[in-house]
């Protein structure tokens, strides 16, 4: 009973991937429908040698690492903070999660128009109040601006997972460390941080998967520019296939993106696998 | 070293008073067991001594120094937790060395002390394993090892055997007692199991609702319980209690007689009854007899007498082993 | 120590939301920068009475419900299947997860060009092989096509969570039910399904949050069309703010979207809260 | 009803043989306890009888019907699991009624039977609660209730008391024994605790590595153990074993003597030693004595003799209570 079902499953899951790979070796441009046939590694060659490819790869990495740094460190600090008993704990915990429920498009628009706008944005108003000048965030530091937007969206997720991990820490371990003479800092380094290792791994890997495919924020705000300053890999795939209408090249870019994502997926699977054993 | 005095110690959680003013003296080198039913405050009392809970009032003195406001680490006590509280990501060696590392001891000195402790507890081969790879008994031993290396003024044990199975529990009980004989350090031990209390303690402190019902040596508590609570808590199987006419005849509200002080006869005696369940342990048999005069009475019979379900038997309490209690449950 | 940190936190989390609400009551169109000031509920009025608003709301709901139905039922079936021991279990489990690691843009392109294309798509080829005609999925049934794409992406997530829940079921409960005379079907209905209730809730709520903001797939494939046939709420917000340049109306749409998302968030928080207690 | 016969039953997991060919007869109405150390195959044997595991070879007959290939539900047996295995999302009432519902019984009949079972187990007030709101002992009772309503041919218990604390364990032990006396249904009970086996069983089956070491009544096993394994497993504290010269003198490779058959004297006896740990239980004292001739010997002393750590004492084994074993450990 199991085998045919598994086979159907494999087809359902695998065929889209196989098709992508197949098309990535085909000539297939919607603007020149007569040019078809096997293209060899031509699509890959053109995609990789495109002047936008290198910046896109670097921007993708910068974006991922930047967001991870902010959300992981910020998430740990927030989790430690929210684990303390204080008045109004329930409401604060709820509010911390709020950004997670704002749609990426909306979030990007809010940041762009209401905070980062060099004339009417909140930051500009604050700068002016102190006698400074409005800073054109999206024009001058487009990638950093996008990192801030994405990090704002993902911080609640990181906080939630890390807080859950923190709350599963056996109180007696902390007490034992206290009796063993460990200071607050030692307890954090030797007991709390090692306990959270797995949760941190999960946060990093899951976020990586999603941040690798950040797209809406870029489209809504900078459109990848100025120049290639905020262009990342998914956006380049989009440009190649939709704007340039070259499906073959888009597929090649897609394959590269999938390989990149699967390297991450490999590690994620191992971490989740360990979790399931546990 | 290891003299601890509690003076008028009070603990409140919010509005709830868990421990009303309580005085207790623990002498140097003594093995003291706090025993009582769950919720009696025995663990709270231990945590107050450890410094893991703050006292609401009163003072705690350790070796003549007022330790009431000292943090746990400064009190010079070591604790073995119920869950063992080993650090799961460290090897056994690192677990045991952790308090030494925190005290800033050199790695060589740490290693020397860890080796010594491992020798005492016979676990040299386990040093490179992690807690997750150890059995319950081995974890227990590591937790004790981590307490030993600090050479504390006193050891605090919080129900350390409650997660072990019956056979292992007996072995570890013996090991801890032997450890105490070797180290001669003060030990304070919390348990709900009166067998552990009886077999291990120099002094038993019976707690009930935060109050000390009685404190004394195991045999003292067994022979002269101050009230019904202590009488029923100490001894296994439990003491039989009889009220009504039978007690009145002895000028008491309730009388108590231990199963081992009830004689069973197949021919005559004051209490006639039928055998309910007979539990054969080999060395002894516990017979539960339903009597008309005195309700269900448990009798312990040594050796060979064979009785079975439904037999009619007669019971006689040994006259000089009858405990008498007044209406408040206090021994007369 | 805790209070000021909590205050800063609140500002960080809340200000973007507050700003959105504030702008939603302002006149603010980038095409007419001189018209500013308080607009009352005008933005809301125009957004709600826009001829595209009603279809967008309905499409959003259809999209969410359609994807949820496919992923939840499919996820339960897959989880039951993958929980059986069979040869090659590890690899199949890994492959099932594959779609989760494909970026939404790439996934949309693959589906559009390689499967659903009425001329060159795989489905068209299959149809022709059986003597049929190519069906223009995205033209004829745009919303259903998008539902299939999104469901394909989210099925692995649902499967993973439900499989984890299934594996946490105490074997002795199943054995007890077996001894109690329960058939396979009864065991599923009375033991397995109730055990998975919480996991199903979590799957439904988390997916709802993400599917409410589906956007890339629509932009890449149908652009909301034909007409308003595949237009959803986030896409309408995008159209209002970026294409029509009306930030005030976009903000009003954003607020409506946030309210919708927060109704869901409320239930999600309760479910997660219960999980944390547990 | 409730006659079960195992004939040449074998169980293999892959290459590993957990149970080599094994024969066993369980009579109608008997209370049989499978006892042995962990990993001895006692739970596997129970699961084979229940039908939760398939036999690799051999046959299982229940009331004369070959049940080897019957599914669990058709065997007419009820099982109480170690984890209780209550359905957490159902109320106690629904838990108990579940087997009846599965059997297609009418709601009125279900309710009647649930009420009856609840009455027997004294838990009428718990019927509308959920398992999560119950204490360990109450859950235990619900699990038994769910077994009772089916009116099975036999009850199977898989270490049902191992999750309860000491005091509760004693009470539930008694309750299950009383239940057996009332229902008179065959019961098969698995435990690693020899005290439970001794006190509850009509027949004890001692298992070791899948083999039956000995089967018989508790007192039979206590008095005439067939080998060292059974001798050391049955009885608490454990039998003392002595090899070497002392054993040779008795024409054996090893001799065994139970603690209750060692007499202690402060003046004379064959084995001289010093007291290690003395465990005072009140009714008895267990004295662990380190002797030169016989190693560490445990003696049980009733009543009043007071000895303490370091005292020199002399031990005498009762001559007619010495067990002799040959080099293979078999009783001579």
mmCIF file with all atom_site columns, N, CA and C in Angstrom, chain B residues 68-102:
data_model
loop_
_atom_site.group_PDB
_atom_site.id
_atom_site.type_symbol
_atom_site.label_atom_id
_atom_site.label_alt_id
_atom_site.label_comp_id
_atom_site.label_asym_id
_atom_site.label_entity_id
_atom_site.label_seq_id
_atom_site.pdbx_PDB_ins_code
_atom_site.Cartn_x
_atom_site.Cartn_y
_atom_site.Cartn_z
_atom_site.occupancy
_atom_site.B_iso_or_equiv
_atom_site.pdbx_formal_charge
_atom_site.auth_seq_id
_atom_site.auth_comp_id
_atom_site.auth_asym_id
_atom_site.auth_atom_id
_atom_site.pdbx_PDB_model_num
ATOM 1   N N  . UNK B 1 68  ? 22.032 34.773 56.943 1.00 0.00 ? 68  UNK B N  1
ATOM 2   C CA . UNK B 1 68  ? 20.668 35.024 56.470 1.00 0.00 ? 68  UNK B CA 1
ATOM 3   C C  . UNK B 1 68  ? 20.634 35.729 55.123 1.00 0.00 ? 68  UNK B C  1
ATOM 4   N N  . UNK B 1 69  ? 21.533 36.711 54.937 1.00 0.00 ? 69  UNK B N  1
ATOM 5   C CA . UNK B 1 69  ? 21.481 37.481 53.698 1.00 0.00 ? 69  UNK B CA 1
ATOM 6   C C  . UNK B 1 69  ? 22.620 37.163 52.737 1.00 0.00 ? 69  UNK B C  1
ATOM 7   N N  . UNK B 1 70  ? 23.394 36.132 53.041 1.00 0.00 ? 70  UNK B N  1
ATOM 8   C CA . UNK B 1 70  ? 24.471 35.739 52.129 1.00 0.00 ? 70  UNK B CA 1
ATOM 9   C C  . UNK B 1 70  ? 23.886 35.061 50.893 1.00 0.00 ? 70  UNK B C  1
ATOM 10  N N  . UNK B 1 71  ? 24.484 35.300 49.717 1.00 0.00 ? 71  UNK B N  1
ATOM 11  C CA . UNK B 1 71  ? 24.044 34.548 48.524 1.00 0.00 ? 71  UNK B CA 1
ATOM 12  C C  . UNK B 1 71  ? 24.474 33.083 48.657 1.00 0.00 ? 71  UNK B C  1
ATOM 13  N N  . UNK B 1 72  ? 23.801 32.178 47.908 1.00 0.00 ? 72  UNK B N  1
ATOM 14  C CA . UNK B 1 72  ? 24.052 30.741 48.057 1.00 0.00 ? 72  UNK B CA 1
ATOM 15  C C  . UNK B 1 72  ? 25.535 30.382 47.981 1.00 0.00 ? 72  UNK B C  1
ATOM 16  N N  . UNK B 1 73  ? 26.244 30.988 47.029 1.00 0.00 ? 73  UNK B N  1
ATOM 17  C CA . UNK B 1 73  ? 27.621 30.582 46.799 1.00 0.00 ? 73  UNK B CA 1
ATOM 18  C C  . UNK B 1 73  ? 28.530 30.880 47.988 1.00 0.00 ? 73  UNK B C  1
ATOM 19  N N  . UNK B 1 74  ? 28.151 31.881 48.775 1.00 0.00 ? 74  UNK B N  1
ATOM 20  C CA . UNK B 1 74  ? 29.011 32.311 49.882 1.00 0.00 ? 74  UNK B CA 1
ATOM 21  C C  . UNK B 1 74  ? 28.758 31.519 51.167 1.00 0.00 ? 74  UNK B C  1
ATOM 22  N N  . UNK B 1 75  ? 27.772 30.633 51.149 1.00 0.00 ? 75  UNK B N  1
ATOM 23  C CA . UNK B 1 75  ? 27.429 29.938 52.388 1.00 0.00 ? 75  UNK B CA 1
ATOM 24  C C  . UNK B 1 75  ? 28.281 28.696 52.606 1.00 0.00 ? 75  UNK B C  1
ATOM 25  N N  . UNK B 1 76  ? 29.007 28.287 51.564 1.00 0.00 ? 76  UNK B N  1
ATOM 26  C CA . UNK B 1 76  ? 29.882 27.124 51.718 1.00 0.00 ? 76  UNK B CA 1
ATOM 27  C C  . UNK B 1 76  ? 29.134 25.813 51.837 1.00 0.00 ? 76  UNK B C  1
ATOM 28  N N  . UNK B 1 77  ? 27.922 25.753 51.257 1.00 0.00 ? 77  UNK B N  1
ATOM 29  C CA . UNK B 1 77  ? 27.146 24.518 51.279 1.00 0.00 ? 77  UNK B CA 1
ATOM 30  C C  . UNK B 1 77  ? 27.078 23.951 49.863 1.00 0.00 ? 77  UNK B C  1
ATOM 31  N N  . UNK B 1 78  ? 26.912 22.651 49.759 1.00 0.00 ? 78  UNK B N  1
ATOM 32  C CA . UNK B 1 78  ? 26.748 22.036 48.435 1.00 0.00 ? 78  UNK B CA 1
ATOM 33  C C  . UNK B 1 78  ? 25.435 21.282 48.422 1.00 0.00 ? 78  UNK B C  1
ATOM 34  N N  . UNK B 1 79  ? 24.770 21.320 47.255 1.00 0.00 ? 79  UNK B N  1
ATOM 35  C CA . UNK B 1 79  ? 23.442 20.717 47.199 1.00 0.00 ? 79  UNK B CA 1
ATOM 36  C C  . UNK B 1 79  ? 23.371 19.664 46.099 1.00 0.00 ? 79  UNK B C  1
ATOM 37  N N  . UNK B 1 80  ? 22.657 18.576 46.397 1.00 0.00 ? 80  UNK B N  1
ATOM 38  C CA . UNK B 1 80  ? 22.362 17.563 45.383 1.00 0.00 ? 80  UNK B CA 1
ATOM 39  C C  . UNK B 1 80  ? 20.864 17.659 45.114 1.00 0.00 ? 80  UNK B C  1
ATOM 40  N N  . UNK B 1 81  ? 20.515 17.975 43.859 1.00 0.00 ? 81  UNK B N  1
ATOM 41  C CA . UNK B 1 81  ? 19.122 18.255 43.531 1.00 0.00 ? 81  UNK B CA 1
ATOM 42  C C  . UNK B 1 81  ? 18.364 16.985 43.178 1.00 0.00 ? 81  UNK B C  1
ATOM 43  N N  . UNK B 1 82  ? 17.039 17.086 43.298 1.00 0.00 ? 82  UNK B N  1
ATOM 44  C CA . UNK B 1 82  ? 16.180 15.954 42.968 1.00 0.00 ? 82  UNK B CA 1
ATOM 45  C C  . UNK B 1 82  ? 16.349 15.518 41.516 1.00 0.00 ? 82  UNK B C  1
ATOM 46  N N  . UNK B 1 83  ? 16.437 16.495 40.612 1.00 0.00 ? 83  UNK B N  1
ATOM 47  C CA . UNK B 1 83  ? 16.603 16.187 39.182 1.00 0.00 ? 83  UNK B CA 1
ATOM 48  C C  . UNK B 1 83  ? 18.077 16.010 38.838 1.00 0.00 ? 83  UNK B C  1
ATOM 49  N N  . UNK B 1 84  ? 18.941 15.996 39.860 1.00 0.00 ? 84  UNK B N  1
ATOM 50  C CA . UNK B 1 84  ? 20.405 15.952 39.723 1.00 0.00 ? 84  UNK B CA 1
ATOM 51  C C  . UNK B 1 84  ? 20.952 17.271 39.193 1.00 0.00 ? 84  UNK B C  1
ATOM 52  N N  . UNK B 1 85  ? 20.213 17.948 38.284 1.00 0.00 ? 85  UNK B N  1
ATOM 53  C CA . UNK B 1 85  ? 20.633 19.256 37.765 1.00 0.00 ? 85  UNK B CA 1
ATOM 54  C C  . UNK B 1 85  ? 22.054 19.232 37.235 1.00 0.00 ? 85  UNK B C  1
ATOM 55  N N  . UNK B 1 86  ? 22.412 18.150 36.538 1.00 0.00 ? 86  UNK B N  1
ATOM 56  C CA . UNK B 1 86  ? 23.717 18.136 35.866 1.00 0.00 ? 86  UNK B CA 1
ATOM 57  C C  . UNK B 1 86  ? 23.635 19.055 34.659 1.00 0.00 ? 86  UNK B C  1
ATOM 58  N N  . UNK B 1 87  ? 24.794 19.577 34.243 1.00 0.00 ? 87  UNK B N  1
ATOM 59  C CA . UNK B 1 87  ? 24.834 20.425 33.062 1.00 0.00 ? 87  UNK B CA 1
ATOM 60  C C  . UNK B 1 87  ? 24.922 19.508 31.847 1.00 0.00 ? 87  UNK B C  1
ATOM 61  N N  . UNK B 1 88  ? 23.870 19.433 31.020 1.00 0.00 ? 88  UNK B N  1
ATOM 62  C CA . UNK B 1 88  ? 23.790 18.365 30.014 1.00 0.00 ? 88  UNK B CA 1
ATOM 63  C C  . UNK B 1 88  ? 24.826 18.459 28.904 1.00 0.00 ? 88  UNK B C  1
ATOM 64  N N  . UNK B 1 89  ? 25.346 19.653 28.641 1.00 0.00 ? 89  UNK B N  1
ATOM 65  C CA . UNK B 1 89  ? 26.265 19.813 27.515 1.00 0.00 ? 89  UNK B CA 1
ATOM 66  C C  . UNK B 1 89  ? 27.724 19.690 27.950 1.00 0.00 ? 89  UNK B C  1
ATOM 67  N N  . UNK B 1 90  ? 27.959 19.404 29.249 1.00 0.00 ? 90  UNK B N  1
ATOM 68  C CA . UNK B 1 90  ? 29.334 19.238 29.712 1.00 0.00 ? 90  UNK B CA 1
ATOM 69  C C  . UNK B 1 90  ? 29.588 17.761 30.023 1.00 0.00 ? 90  UNK B C  1
ATOM 70  N N  . UNK B 1 91  ? 30.833 17.334 29.860 1.00 0.00 ? 91  UNK B N  1
ATOM 71  C CA . UNK B 1 91  ? 31.184 15.977 30.263 1.00 0.00 ? 91  UNK B CA 1
ATOM 72  C C  . UNK B 1 91  ? 31.109 15.874 31.786 1.00 0.00 ? 91  UNK B C  1
ATOM 73  N N  . UNK B 1 92  ? 31.155 14.643 32.262 1.00 0.00 ? 92  UNK B N  1
ATOM 74  C CA . UNK B 1 92  ? 31.139 14.430 33.707 1.00 0.00 ? 92  UNK B CA 1
ATOM 75  C C  . UNK B 1 92  ? 32.299 15.174 34.362 1.00 0.00 ? 92  UNK B C  1
ATOM 76  N N  . UNK B 1 93  ? 33.471 15.100 33.709 1.00 0.00 ? 93  UNK B N  1
ATOM 77  C CA . UNK B 1 93  ? 34.652 15.782 34.269 1.00 0.00 ? 93  UNK B CA 1
ATOM 78  C C  . UNK B 1 93  ? 34.368 17.276 34.432 1.00 0.00 ? 93  UNK B C  1
ATOM 79  N N  . UNK B 1 94  ? 33.808 17.881 33.396 1.00 0.00 ? 94  UNK B N  1
ATOM 80  C CA . UNK B 1 94  ? 33.562 19.321 33.451 1.00 0.00 ? 94  UNK B CA 1
ATOM 81  C C  . UNK B 1 94  ? 32.453 19.660 34.438 1.00 0.00 ? 94  UNK B C  1
ATOM 82  N N  . UNK B 1 95  ? 31.465 18.781 34.545 1.00 0.00 ? 95  UNK B N  1
ATOM 83  C CA . UNK B 1 95  ? 30.419 18.982 35.527 1.00 0.00 ? 95  UNK B CA 1
ATOM 84  C C  . UNK B 1 95  ? 31.006 19.059 36.924 1.00 0.00 ? 95  UNK B C  1
ATOM 85  N N  . UNK B 1 96  ? 31.880 18.081 37.228 1.00 0.00 ? 96  UNK B N  1
ATOM 86  C CA . UNK B 1 96  ? 32.431 18.025 38.587 1.00 0.00 ? 96  UNK B CA 1
ATOM 87  C C  . UNK B 1 96  ? 33.372 19.201 38.819 1.00 0.00 ? 96  UNK B C  1
ATOM 88  N N  . UNK B 1 97  ? 34.101 19.585 37.748 1.00 0.00 ? 97  UNK B N  1
ATOM 89  C CA . UNK B 1 97  ? 35.083 20.661 37.918 1.00 0.00 ? 97  UNK B CA 1
ATOM 90  C C  . UNK B 1 97  ? 34.437 22.045 37.938 1.00 0.00 ? 97  UNK B C  1
ATOM 91  N N  . UNK B 1 98  ? 33.156 22.124 37.542 1.00 0.00 ? 98  UNK B N  1
ATOM 92  C CA . UNK B 1 98  ? 32.539 23.444 37.365 1.00 0.00 ? 98  UNK B CA 1
ATOM 93  C C  . UNK B 1 98  ? 32.655 24.358 38.595 1.00 0.00 ? 98  UNK B C  1
ATOM 94  N N  . UNK B 1 99  ? 32.304 23.880 39.794 1.00 0.00 ? 99  UNK B N  1
ATOM 95  C CA . UNK B 1 99  ? 32.445 24.791 40.953 1.00 0.00 ? 99  UNK B CA 1
ATOM 96  C C  . UNK B 1 99  ? 33.892 25.221 41.183 1.00 0.00 ? 99  UNK B C  1
ATOM 97  N N  . UNK B 1 100 ? 34.849 24.342 40.868 1.00 0.00 ? 100 UNK B N  1
ATOM 98  C CA . UNK B 1 100 ? 36.260 24.698 41.061 1.00 0.00 ? 100 UNK B CA 1
ATOM 99  C C  . UNK B 1 100 ? 36.666 25.760 40.050 1.00 0.00 ? 100 UNK B C  1
ATOM 100 N N  . UNK B 1 101 ? 36.197 25.602 38.795 1.00 0.00 ? 101 UNK B N  1
ATOM 101 C CA . UNK B 1 101 ? 36.489 26.572 37.757 1.00 0.00 ? 101 UNK B CA 1
ATOM 102 C C  . UNK B 1 101 ? 35.921 27.938 38.141 1.00 0.00 ? 101 UNK B C  1
ATOM 103 N N  . UNK B 1 102 ? 34.689 27.925 38.668 1.00 0.00 ? 102 UNK B N  1
ATOM 104 C CA . UNK B 1 102 ? 34.051 29.175 39.070 1.00 0.00 ? 102 UNK B CA 1
ATOM 105 C C  . UNK B 1 102 ? 34.814 29.830 40.211 1.00 0.00 ? 102 UNK B C  1
#
